[in-house]
Short mmCIF file of C-alpha atoms in Angstrom, two decimals:
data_model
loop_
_atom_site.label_atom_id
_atom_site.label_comp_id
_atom_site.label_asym_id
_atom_site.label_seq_id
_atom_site.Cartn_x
_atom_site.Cartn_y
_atom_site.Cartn_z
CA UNK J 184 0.00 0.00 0.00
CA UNK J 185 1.42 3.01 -1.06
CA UNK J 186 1.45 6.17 1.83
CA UNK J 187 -0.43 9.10 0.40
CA UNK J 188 -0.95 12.12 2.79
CA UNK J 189 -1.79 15.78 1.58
CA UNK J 190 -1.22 18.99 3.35
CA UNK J 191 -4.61 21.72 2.81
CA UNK J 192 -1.97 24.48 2.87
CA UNK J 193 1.57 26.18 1.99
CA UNK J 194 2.13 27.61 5.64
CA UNK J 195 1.04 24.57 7.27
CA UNK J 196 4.10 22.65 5.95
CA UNK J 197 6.18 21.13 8.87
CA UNK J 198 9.85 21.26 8.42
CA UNK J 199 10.79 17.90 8.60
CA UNK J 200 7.28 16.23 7.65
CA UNK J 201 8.67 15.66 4.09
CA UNK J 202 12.07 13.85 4.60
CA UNK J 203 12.02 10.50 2.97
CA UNK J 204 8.98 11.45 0.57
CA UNK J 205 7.85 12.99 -2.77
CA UNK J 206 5.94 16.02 -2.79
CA UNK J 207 3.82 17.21 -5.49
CA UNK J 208 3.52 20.94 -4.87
CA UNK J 209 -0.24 21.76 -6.67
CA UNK J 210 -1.08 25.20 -7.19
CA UNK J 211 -3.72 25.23 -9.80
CA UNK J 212 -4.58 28.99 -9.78
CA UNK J 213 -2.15 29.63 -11.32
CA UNK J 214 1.56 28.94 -9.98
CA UNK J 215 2.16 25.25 -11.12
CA UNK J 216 -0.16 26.13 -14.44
CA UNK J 217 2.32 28.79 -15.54
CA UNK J 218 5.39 26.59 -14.86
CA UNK J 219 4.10 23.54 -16.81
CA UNK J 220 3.02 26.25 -19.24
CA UNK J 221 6.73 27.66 -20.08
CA UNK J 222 8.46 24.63 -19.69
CA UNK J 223 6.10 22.86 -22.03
CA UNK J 224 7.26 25.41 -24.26
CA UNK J 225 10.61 25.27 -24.25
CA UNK J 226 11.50 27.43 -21.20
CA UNK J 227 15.07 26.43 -20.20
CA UNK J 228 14.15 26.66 -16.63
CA UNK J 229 12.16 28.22 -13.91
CA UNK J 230 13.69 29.74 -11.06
CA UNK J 231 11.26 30.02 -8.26
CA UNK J 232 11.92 33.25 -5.82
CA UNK J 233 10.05 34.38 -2.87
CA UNK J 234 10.04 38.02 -3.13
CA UNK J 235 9.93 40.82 -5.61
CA UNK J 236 13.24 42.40 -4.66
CA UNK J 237 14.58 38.71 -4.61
CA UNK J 238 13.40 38.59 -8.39
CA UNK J 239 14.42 42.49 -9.93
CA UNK J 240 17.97 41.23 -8.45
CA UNK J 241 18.32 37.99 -10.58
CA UNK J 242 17.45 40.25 -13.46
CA UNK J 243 19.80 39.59 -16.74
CA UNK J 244 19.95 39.84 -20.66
CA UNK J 245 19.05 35.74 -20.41
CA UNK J 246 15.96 35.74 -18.19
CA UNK J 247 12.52 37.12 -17.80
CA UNK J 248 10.95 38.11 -14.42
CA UNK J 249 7.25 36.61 -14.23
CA UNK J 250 4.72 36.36 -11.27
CA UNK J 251 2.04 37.95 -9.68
CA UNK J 252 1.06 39.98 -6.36
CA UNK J 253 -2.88 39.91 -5.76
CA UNK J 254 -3.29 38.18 -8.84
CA UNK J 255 -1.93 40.92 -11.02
CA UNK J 256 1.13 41.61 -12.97
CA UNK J 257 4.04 43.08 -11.12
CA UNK J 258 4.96 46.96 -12.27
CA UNK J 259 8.43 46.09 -14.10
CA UNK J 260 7.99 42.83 -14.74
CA UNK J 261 8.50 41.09 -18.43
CA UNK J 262 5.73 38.47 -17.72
CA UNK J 263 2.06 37.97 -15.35
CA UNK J 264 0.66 34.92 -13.99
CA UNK J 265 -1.46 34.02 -16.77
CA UNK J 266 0.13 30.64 -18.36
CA UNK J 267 -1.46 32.05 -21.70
CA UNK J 268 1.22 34.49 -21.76
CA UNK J 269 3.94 31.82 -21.60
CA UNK J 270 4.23 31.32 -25.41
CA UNK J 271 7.32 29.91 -27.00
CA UNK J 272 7.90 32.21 -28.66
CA UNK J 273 8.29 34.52 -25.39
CA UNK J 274 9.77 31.84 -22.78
CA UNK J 275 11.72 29.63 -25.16
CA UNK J 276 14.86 28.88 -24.06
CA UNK J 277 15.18 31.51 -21.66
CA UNK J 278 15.13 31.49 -17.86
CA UNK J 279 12.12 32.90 -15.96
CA UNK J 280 12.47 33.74 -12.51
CA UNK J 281 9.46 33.39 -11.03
CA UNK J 282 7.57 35.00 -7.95
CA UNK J 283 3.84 34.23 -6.96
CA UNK J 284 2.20 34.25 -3.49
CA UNK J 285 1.47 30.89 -2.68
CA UNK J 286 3.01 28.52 -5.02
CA UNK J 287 7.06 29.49 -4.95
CA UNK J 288 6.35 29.58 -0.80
CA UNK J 289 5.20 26.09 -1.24
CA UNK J 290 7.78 24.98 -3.56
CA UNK J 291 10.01 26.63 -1.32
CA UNK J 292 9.01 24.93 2.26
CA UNK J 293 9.26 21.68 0.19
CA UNK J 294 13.01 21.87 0.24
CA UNK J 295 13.98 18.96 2.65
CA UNK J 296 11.35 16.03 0.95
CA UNK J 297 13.52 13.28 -1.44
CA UNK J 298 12.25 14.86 -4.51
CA UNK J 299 9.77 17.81 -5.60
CA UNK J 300 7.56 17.19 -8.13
CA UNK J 301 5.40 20.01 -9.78
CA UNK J 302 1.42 19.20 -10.92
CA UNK J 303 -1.48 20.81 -11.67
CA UNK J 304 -4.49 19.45 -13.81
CA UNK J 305 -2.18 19.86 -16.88
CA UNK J 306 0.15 17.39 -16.16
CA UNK J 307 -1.84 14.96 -13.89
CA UNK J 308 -1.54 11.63 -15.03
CA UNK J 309 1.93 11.87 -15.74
CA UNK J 310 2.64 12.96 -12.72
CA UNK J 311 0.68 9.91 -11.12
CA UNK J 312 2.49 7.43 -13.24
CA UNK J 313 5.78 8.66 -11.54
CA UNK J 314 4.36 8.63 -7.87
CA UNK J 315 2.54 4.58 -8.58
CA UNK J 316 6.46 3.42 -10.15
CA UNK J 317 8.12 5.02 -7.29
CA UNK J 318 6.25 3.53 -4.59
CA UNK J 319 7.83 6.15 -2.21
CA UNK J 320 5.47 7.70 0.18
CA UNK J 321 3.77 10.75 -1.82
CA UNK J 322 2.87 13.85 -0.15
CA UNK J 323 0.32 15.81 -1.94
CA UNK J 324 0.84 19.74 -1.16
CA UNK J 325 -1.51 21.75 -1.98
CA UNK J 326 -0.43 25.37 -2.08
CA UNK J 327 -3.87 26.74 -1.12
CA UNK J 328 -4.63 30.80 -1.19
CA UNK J 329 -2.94 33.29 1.64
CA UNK J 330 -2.62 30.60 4.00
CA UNK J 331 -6.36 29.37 3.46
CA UNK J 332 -7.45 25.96 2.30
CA UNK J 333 -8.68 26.63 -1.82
CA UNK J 334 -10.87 23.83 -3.53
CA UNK J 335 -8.98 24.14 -7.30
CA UNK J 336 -5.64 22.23 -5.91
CA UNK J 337 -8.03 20.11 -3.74
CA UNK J 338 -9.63 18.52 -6.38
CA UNK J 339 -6.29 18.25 -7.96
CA UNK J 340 -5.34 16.48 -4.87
CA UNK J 341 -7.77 14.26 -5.37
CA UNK J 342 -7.66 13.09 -9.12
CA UNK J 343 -4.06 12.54 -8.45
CA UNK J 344 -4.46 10.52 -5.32
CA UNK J 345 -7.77 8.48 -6.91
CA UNK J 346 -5.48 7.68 -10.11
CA UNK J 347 -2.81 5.82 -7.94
CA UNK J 348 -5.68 4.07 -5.89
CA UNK J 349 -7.54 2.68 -8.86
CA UNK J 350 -4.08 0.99 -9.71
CA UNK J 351 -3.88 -1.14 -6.39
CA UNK J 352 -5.83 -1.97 -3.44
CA UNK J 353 -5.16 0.55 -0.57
CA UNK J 354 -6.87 2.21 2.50
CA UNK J 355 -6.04 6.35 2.67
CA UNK J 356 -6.42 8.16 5.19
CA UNK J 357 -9.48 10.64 5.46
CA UNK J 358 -8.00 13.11 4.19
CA UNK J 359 -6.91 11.70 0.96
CA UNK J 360 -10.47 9.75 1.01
CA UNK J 361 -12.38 12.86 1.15
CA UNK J 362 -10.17 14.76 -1.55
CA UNK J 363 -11.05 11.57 -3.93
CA UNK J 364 -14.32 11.51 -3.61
CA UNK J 365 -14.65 15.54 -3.77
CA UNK J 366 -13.24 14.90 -7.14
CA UNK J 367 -14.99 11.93 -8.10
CA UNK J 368 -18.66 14.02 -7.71
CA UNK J 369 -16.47 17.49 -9.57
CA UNK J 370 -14.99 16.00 -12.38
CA UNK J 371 -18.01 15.75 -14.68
CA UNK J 372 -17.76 19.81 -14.09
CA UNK J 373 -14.85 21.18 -12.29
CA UNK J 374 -15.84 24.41 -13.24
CA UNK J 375 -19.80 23.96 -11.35
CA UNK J 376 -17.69 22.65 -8.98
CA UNK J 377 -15.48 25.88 -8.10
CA UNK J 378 -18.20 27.79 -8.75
CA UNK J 379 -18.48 29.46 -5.16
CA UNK J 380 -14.96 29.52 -4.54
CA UNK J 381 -13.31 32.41 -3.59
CA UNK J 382 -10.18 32.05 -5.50
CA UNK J 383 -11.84 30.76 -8.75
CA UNK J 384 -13.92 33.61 -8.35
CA UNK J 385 -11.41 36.20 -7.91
CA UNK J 386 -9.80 35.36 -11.21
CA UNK J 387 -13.16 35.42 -13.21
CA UNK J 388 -14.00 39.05 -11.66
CA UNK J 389 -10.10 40.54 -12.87
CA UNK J 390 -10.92 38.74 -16.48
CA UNK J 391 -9.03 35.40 -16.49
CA UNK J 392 -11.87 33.42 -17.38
CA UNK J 393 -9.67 31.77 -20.39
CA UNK J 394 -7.22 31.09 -17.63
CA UNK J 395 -9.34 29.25 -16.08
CA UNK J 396 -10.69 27.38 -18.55
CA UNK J 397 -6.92 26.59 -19.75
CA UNK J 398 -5.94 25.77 -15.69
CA UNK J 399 -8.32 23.46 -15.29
CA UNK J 400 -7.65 21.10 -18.75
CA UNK J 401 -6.73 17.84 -18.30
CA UNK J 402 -3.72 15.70 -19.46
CA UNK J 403 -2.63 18.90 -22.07
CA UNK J 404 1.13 17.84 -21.31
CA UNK J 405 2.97 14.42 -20.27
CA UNK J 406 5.77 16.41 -18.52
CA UNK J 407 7.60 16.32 -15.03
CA UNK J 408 8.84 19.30 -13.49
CA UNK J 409 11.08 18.56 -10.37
CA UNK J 410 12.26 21.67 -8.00
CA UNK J 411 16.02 21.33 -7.13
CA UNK J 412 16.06 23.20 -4.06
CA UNK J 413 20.11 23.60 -3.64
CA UNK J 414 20.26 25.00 -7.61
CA UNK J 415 16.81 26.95 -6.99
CA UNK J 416 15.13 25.88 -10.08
CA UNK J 417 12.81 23.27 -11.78
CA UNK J 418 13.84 21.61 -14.45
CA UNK J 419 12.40 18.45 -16.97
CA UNK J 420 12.99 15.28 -16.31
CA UNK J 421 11.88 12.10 -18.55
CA UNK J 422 8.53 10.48 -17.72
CA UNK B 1366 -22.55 37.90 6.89
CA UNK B 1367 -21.16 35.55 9.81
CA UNK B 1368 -17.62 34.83 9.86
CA UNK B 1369 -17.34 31.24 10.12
CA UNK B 1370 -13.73 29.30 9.72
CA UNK B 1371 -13.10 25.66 10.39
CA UNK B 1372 -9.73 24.23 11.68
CA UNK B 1373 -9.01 20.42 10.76
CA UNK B 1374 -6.76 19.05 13.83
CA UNK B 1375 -6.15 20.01 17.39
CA UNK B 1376 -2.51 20.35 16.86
CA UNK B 1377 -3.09 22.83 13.96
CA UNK B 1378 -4.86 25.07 16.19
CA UNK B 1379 -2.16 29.02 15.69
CA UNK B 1380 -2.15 30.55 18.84
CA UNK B 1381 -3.77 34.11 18.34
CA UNK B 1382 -5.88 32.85 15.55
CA UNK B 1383 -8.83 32.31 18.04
CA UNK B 1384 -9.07 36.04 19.50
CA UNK B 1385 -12.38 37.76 19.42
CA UNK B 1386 -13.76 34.64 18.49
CA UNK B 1387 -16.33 32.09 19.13
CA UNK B 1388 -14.18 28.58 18.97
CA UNK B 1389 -16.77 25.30 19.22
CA UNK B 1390 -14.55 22.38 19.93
CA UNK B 1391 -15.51 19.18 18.41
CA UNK B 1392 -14.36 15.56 18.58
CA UNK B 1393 -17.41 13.13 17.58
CA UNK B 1394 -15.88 10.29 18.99
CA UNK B 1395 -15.53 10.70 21.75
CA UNK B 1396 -14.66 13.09 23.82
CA UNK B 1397 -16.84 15.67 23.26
CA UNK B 1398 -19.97 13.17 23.00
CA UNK B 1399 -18.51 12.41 26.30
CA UNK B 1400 -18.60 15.78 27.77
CA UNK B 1401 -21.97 16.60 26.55
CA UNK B 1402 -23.49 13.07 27.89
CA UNK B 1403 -21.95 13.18 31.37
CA UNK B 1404 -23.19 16.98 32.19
CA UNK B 1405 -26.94 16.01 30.46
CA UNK B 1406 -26.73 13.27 33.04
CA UNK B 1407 -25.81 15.95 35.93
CA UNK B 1408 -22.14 15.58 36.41
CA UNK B 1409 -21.54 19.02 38.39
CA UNK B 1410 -18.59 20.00 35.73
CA UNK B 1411 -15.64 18.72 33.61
CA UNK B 1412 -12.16 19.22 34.28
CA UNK B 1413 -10.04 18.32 30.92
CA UNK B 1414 -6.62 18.03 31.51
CA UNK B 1415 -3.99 17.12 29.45
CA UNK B 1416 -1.88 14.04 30.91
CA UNK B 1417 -2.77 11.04 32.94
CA UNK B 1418 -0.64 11.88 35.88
CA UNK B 1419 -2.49 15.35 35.94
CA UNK B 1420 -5.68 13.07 36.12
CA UNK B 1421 -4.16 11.13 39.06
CA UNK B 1422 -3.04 14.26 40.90
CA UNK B 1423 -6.39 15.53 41.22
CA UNK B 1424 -8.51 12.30 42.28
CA UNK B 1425 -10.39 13.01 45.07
CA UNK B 1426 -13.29 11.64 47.13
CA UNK B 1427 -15.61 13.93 45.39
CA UNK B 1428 -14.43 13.34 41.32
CA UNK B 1429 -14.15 10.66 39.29
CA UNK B 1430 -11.19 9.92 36.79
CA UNK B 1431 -12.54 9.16 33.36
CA UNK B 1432 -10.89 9.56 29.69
CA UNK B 1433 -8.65 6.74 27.62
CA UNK B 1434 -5.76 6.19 25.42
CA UNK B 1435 -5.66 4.22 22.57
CA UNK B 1436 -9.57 4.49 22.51
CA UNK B 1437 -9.06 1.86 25.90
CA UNK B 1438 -9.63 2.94 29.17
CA UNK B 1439 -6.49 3.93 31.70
CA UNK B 1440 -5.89 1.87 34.31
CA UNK B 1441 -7.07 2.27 37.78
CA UNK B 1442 -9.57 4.95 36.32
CA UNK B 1443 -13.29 5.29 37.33
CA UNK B 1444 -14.54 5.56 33.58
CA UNK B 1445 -12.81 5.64 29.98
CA UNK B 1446 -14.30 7.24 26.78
CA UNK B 1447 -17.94 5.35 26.38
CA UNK B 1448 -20.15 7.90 26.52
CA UNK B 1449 -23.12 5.19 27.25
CA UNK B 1450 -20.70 4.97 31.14
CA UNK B 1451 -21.81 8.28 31.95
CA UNK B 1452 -25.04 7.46 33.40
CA UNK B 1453 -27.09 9.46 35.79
CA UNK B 1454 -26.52 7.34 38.65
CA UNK B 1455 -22.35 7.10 38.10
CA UNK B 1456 -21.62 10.72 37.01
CA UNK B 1457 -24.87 12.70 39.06
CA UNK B 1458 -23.52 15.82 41.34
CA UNK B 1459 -19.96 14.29 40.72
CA UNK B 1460 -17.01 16.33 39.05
CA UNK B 1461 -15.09 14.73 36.28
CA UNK B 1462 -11.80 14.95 35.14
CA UNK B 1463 -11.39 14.06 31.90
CA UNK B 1464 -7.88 13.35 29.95
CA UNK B 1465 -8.33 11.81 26.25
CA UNK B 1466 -5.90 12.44 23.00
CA UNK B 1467 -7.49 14.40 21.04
CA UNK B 1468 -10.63 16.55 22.41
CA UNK B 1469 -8.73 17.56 25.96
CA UNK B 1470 -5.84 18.56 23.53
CA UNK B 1471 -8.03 21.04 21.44
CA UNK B 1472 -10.11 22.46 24.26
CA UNK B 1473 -6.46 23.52 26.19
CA UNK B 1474 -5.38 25.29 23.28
CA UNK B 1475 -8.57 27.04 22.06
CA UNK B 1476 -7.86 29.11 25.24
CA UNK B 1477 -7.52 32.50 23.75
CA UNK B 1478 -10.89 32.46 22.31
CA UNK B 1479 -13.47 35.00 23.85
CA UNK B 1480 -15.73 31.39 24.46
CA UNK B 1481 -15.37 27.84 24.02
CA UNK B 1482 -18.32 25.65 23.31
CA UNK B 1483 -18.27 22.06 23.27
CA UNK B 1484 -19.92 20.50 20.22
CA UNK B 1485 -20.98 17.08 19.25
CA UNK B 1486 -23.62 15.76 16.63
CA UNK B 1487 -25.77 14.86 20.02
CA UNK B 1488 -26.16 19.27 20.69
CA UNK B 1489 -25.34 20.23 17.57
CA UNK B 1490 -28.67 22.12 16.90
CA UNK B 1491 -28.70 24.26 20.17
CA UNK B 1492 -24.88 25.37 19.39
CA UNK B 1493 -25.89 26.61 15.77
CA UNK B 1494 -28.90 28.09 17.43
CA UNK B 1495 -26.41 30.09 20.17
CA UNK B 1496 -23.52 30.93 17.47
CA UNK B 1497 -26.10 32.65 15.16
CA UNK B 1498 -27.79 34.87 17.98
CA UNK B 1499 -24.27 35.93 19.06
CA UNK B 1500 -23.24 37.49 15.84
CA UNK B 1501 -19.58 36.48 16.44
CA UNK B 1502 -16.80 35.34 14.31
CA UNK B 1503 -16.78 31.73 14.71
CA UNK B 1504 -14.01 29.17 14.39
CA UNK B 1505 -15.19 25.25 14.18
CA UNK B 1506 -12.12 23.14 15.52
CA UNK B 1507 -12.17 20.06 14.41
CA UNK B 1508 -10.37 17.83 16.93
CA UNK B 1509 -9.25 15.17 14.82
CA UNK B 1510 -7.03 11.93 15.47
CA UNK B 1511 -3.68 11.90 16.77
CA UNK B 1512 -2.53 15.45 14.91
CA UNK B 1513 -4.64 14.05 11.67
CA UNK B 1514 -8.11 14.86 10.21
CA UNK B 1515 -11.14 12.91 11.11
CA UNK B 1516 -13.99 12.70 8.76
CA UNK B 1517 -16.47 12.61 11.53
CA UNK B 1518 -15.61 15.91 13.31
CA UNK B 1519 -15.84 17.56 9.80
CA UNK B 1520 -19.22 16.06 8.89
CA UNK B 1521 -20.09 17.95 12.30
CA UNK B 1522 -18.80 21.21 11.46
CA UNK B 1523 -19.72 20.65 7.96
CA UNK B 1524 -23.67 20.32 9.60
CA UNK B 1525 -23.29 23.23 12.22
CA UNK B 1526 -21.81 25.92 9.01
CA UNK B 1527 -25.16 24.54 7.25
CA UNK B 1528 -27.27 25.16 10.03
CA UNK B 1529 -25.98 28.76 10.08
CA UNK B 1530 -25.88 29.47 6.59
CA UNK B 1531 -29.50 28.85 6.11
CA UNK B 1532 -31.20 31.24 8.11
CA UNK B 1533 -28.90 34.18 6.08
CA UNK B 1534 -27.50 34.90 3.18
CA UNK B 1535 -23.04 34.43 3.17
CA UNK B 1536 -20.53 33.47 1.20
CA UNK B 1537 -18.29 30.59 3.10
CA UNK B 1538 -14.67 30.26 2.32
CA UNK B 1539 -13.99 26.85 0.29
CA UNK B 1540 -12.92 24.58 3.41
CA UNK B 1541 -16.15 25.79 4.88
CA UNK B 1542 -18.28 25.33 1.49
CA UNK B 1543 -16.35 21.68 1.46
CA UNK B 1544 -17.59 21.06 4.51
CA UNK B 1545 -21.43 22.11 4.08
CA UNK B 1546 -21.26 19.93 0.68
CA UNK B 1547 -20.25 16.96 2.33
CA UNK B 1548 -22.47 16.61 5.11
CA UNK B 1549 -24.88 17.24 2.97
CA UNK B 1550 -23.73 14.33 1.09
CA UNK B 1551 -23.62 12.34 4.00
CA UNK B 1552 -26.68 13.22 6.16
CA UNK B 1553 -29.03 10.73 4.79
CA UNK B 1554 -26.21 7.74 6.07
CA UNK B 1555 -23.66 9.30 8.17
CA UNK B 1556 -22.75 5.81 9.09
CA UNK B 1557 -22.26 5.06 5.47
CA UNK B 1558 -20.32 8.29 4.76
CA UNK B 1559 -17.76 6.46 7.40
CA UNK B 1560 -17.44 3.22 6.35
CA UNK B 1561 -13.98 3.82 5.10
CA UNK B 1562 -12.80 5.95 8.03
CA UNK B 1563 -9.92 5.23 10.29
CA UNK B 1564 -10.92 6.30 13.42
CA UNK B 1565 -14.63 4.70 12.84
CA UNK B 1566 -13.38 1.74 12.00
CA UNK B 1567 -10.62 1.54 15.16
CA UNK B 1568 -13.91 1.89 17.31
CA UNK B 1569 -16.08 -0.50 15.40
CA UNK B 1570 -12.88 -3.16 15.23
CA UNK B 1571 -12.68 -2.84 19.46
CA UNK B 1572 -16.23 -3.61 19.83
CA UNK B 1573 -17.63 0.18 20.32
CA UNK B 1574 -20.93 0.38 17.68
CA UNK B 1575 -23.29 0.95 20.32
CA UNK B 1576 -20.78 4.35 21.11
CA UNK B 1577 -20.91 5.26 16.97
CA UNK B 1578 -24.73 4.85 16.85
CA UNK B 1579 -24.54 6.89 19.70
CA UNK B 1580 -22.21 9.24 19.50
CA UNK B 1581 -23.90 9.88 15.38
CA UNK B 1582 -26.99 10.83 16.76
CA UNK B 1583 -28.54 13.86 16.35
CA UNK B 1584 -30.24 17.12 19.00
CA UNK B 1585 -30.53 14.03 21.49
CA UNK B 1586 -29.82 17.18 23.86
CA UNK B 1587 -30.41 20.79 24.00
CA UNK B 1588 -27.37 21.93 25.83
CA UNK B 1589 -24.02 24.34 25.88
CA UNK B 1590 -21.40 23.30 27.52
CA UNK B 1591 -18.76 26.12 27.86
CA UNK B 1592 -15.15 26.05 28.65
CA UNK B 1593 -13.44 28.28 30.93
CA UNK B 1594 -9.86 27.77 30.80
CA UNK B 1595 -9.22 30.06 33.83
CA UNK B 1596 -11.13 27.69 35.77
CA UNK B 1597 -10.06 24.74 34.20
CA UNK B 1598 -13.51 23.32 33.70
CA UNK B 1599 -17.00 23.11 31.30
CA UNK B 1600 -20.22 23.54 32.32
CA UNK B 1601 -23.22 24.55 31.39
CA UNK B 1602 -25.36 27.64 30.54
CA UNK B 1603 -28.62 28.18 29.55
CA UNK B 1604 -29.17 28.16 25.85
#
């Protein structure tokens, strides 16, 4: 039986919780979208920063600053947080350094687990197929919204966890059993589904509706992004 | 619009994150079912306390020692954590102290809130009742099992947040929306809705389904039990 936990939120990450496990940081909305997004399209790598000063200081002829503070672009920088703006032709074979609110502070506290994966909807299955051949003992972090719990990664939670169930017999926890069957009664309509969420709802008010509708797409990409905390970026590996 | 927020585990419980509000401590099974059971039968008050020597220290002629760990009751007390032991004629005029893992846990550190109610499915209607005349923010603390999330506690908040929401108009945050959508899920067969649950299923296993029927029962009492950590007990006030 393979040992699935999930954690609701970025700041409730326990230093030491992860040692001796995968994570899979999920930040739907729109963190872990973006980075699929640009390295999908030929983005050389991401390099995930905390703060905006952090960012304007890593600044260079061979990168592009991208990221977002209350869901908006930041005043300087060459990108948002809207993974429709990470064409090839913009990210390809550059760098981005990359600073959002919720999702670089989770990929960040995720520093001392065996390996960090990075998922959203996008890359899903994929990312499932790597946890079931693994068999190490997966933690599922959702990156959540300003510290509070947010449905989208949730349900991602949940059709990651219920894909490496269906492959063998195993008894989760109640966490991870209530994130698969929250998914189980969304997926016929995620977007119903997030219809009274705050974060979801957010985004549609500021105009990312197509964001949305791209964020929460299924299977676009077989691609694994994995976080190497001691270089500070996320890179490809082969599935 | 009320402010309602729910915290999954005891040990996730921020200090400072409770002032100014109403916290409503719940653990299903037991403790709280406990609590509320043992004052309905008369017990004079309820003194949690964290550790078994604690428990020990305070015997006297006039208490008795009840509580367990590992769901089993501790040696050389008067009761453990049956709820259906708390009869009229065993607990009547007596004081209790009380040490279990979970529910004592959450009630010490829920100190900082303005009030501390003690919630189970079996009061569950006078508590929504109380928290929507007071107008106050309101945080649902879900005890949970051994630092992880119980189903059972959340079906409990998850019933409480719907009893509140229906009389006005508000706009929950997701873990609170979760919440209302699952009990409502589960209402018709909360038993059901278990069936796969760790802690339910440690009971069950031990010979305890007279304590889940039990304890899963619904307004069997119309009382508020109220913790006062300066005293160091709960009892009752009028609803």
């Amino acid at each position: 039986m393979q040992n699935i936990q999930i954690i609701l939120t970025a700041s409730s990450i326990e230093s030491g919780e992860l040692a001796g496990k995968t994570a899979v940081v999920i930040d739907v909305l729109r963190a872990t979208s973006v980075i699929l997004t640009a390295l999908q399209n030929g983005a050389k790598r991401i390099r995930p920063v905390q703060s905006v000063q952090e960012a304007i200081a890593l600044k260079s002829g061979d990168n592009l600053l991208g990221g977002e503070r209350n869901a908006e672009k930041i005043s300087g920088f060459d990108l948002g947080n809207s993974p429709l703006e990470y064409t090839s032709a913009r990210v390809g074979g550059k760098e981005i350094v990359l600073t959002t609110t919720n999702g670089t502070l989770a990929l960040s506290r995720s520093h001392q687990a065996d390996r960090v994966l990075v998922a959203g909807f996008l890359n899903a299955a994929a990312v499932a197929e790597y946890l079931f051949r693994s068999k190490q003992p997966v933690e599922l972090i959702c990156a959540g919204t300003n510290g509070e719990f947010s449905l989208d990664d949730f349900l991602c939670a949940g059709l990651i966890a219920d894909s490496l169930t269906s492959e063998e017999e195993m008894t989760p926890n109640d966490l991870v059993h209530l994130a698969i069957k929250t998914w189980r009664e969304a997926k016929s309509d995620v977007h119903q589904a997030l219809s009274a969420c705050r974060h979801y709802n957010i985004l549609k008010d500021k105009g990312f509706s197509e964001d949305l509708d791209y964020c929460l797409s299924r299977d676009l990409f077989r691609i694994l992004p994995v976080y190497d905390p001691k270089e500070g970026t996320i890179r490809l590996i082969s599935c």
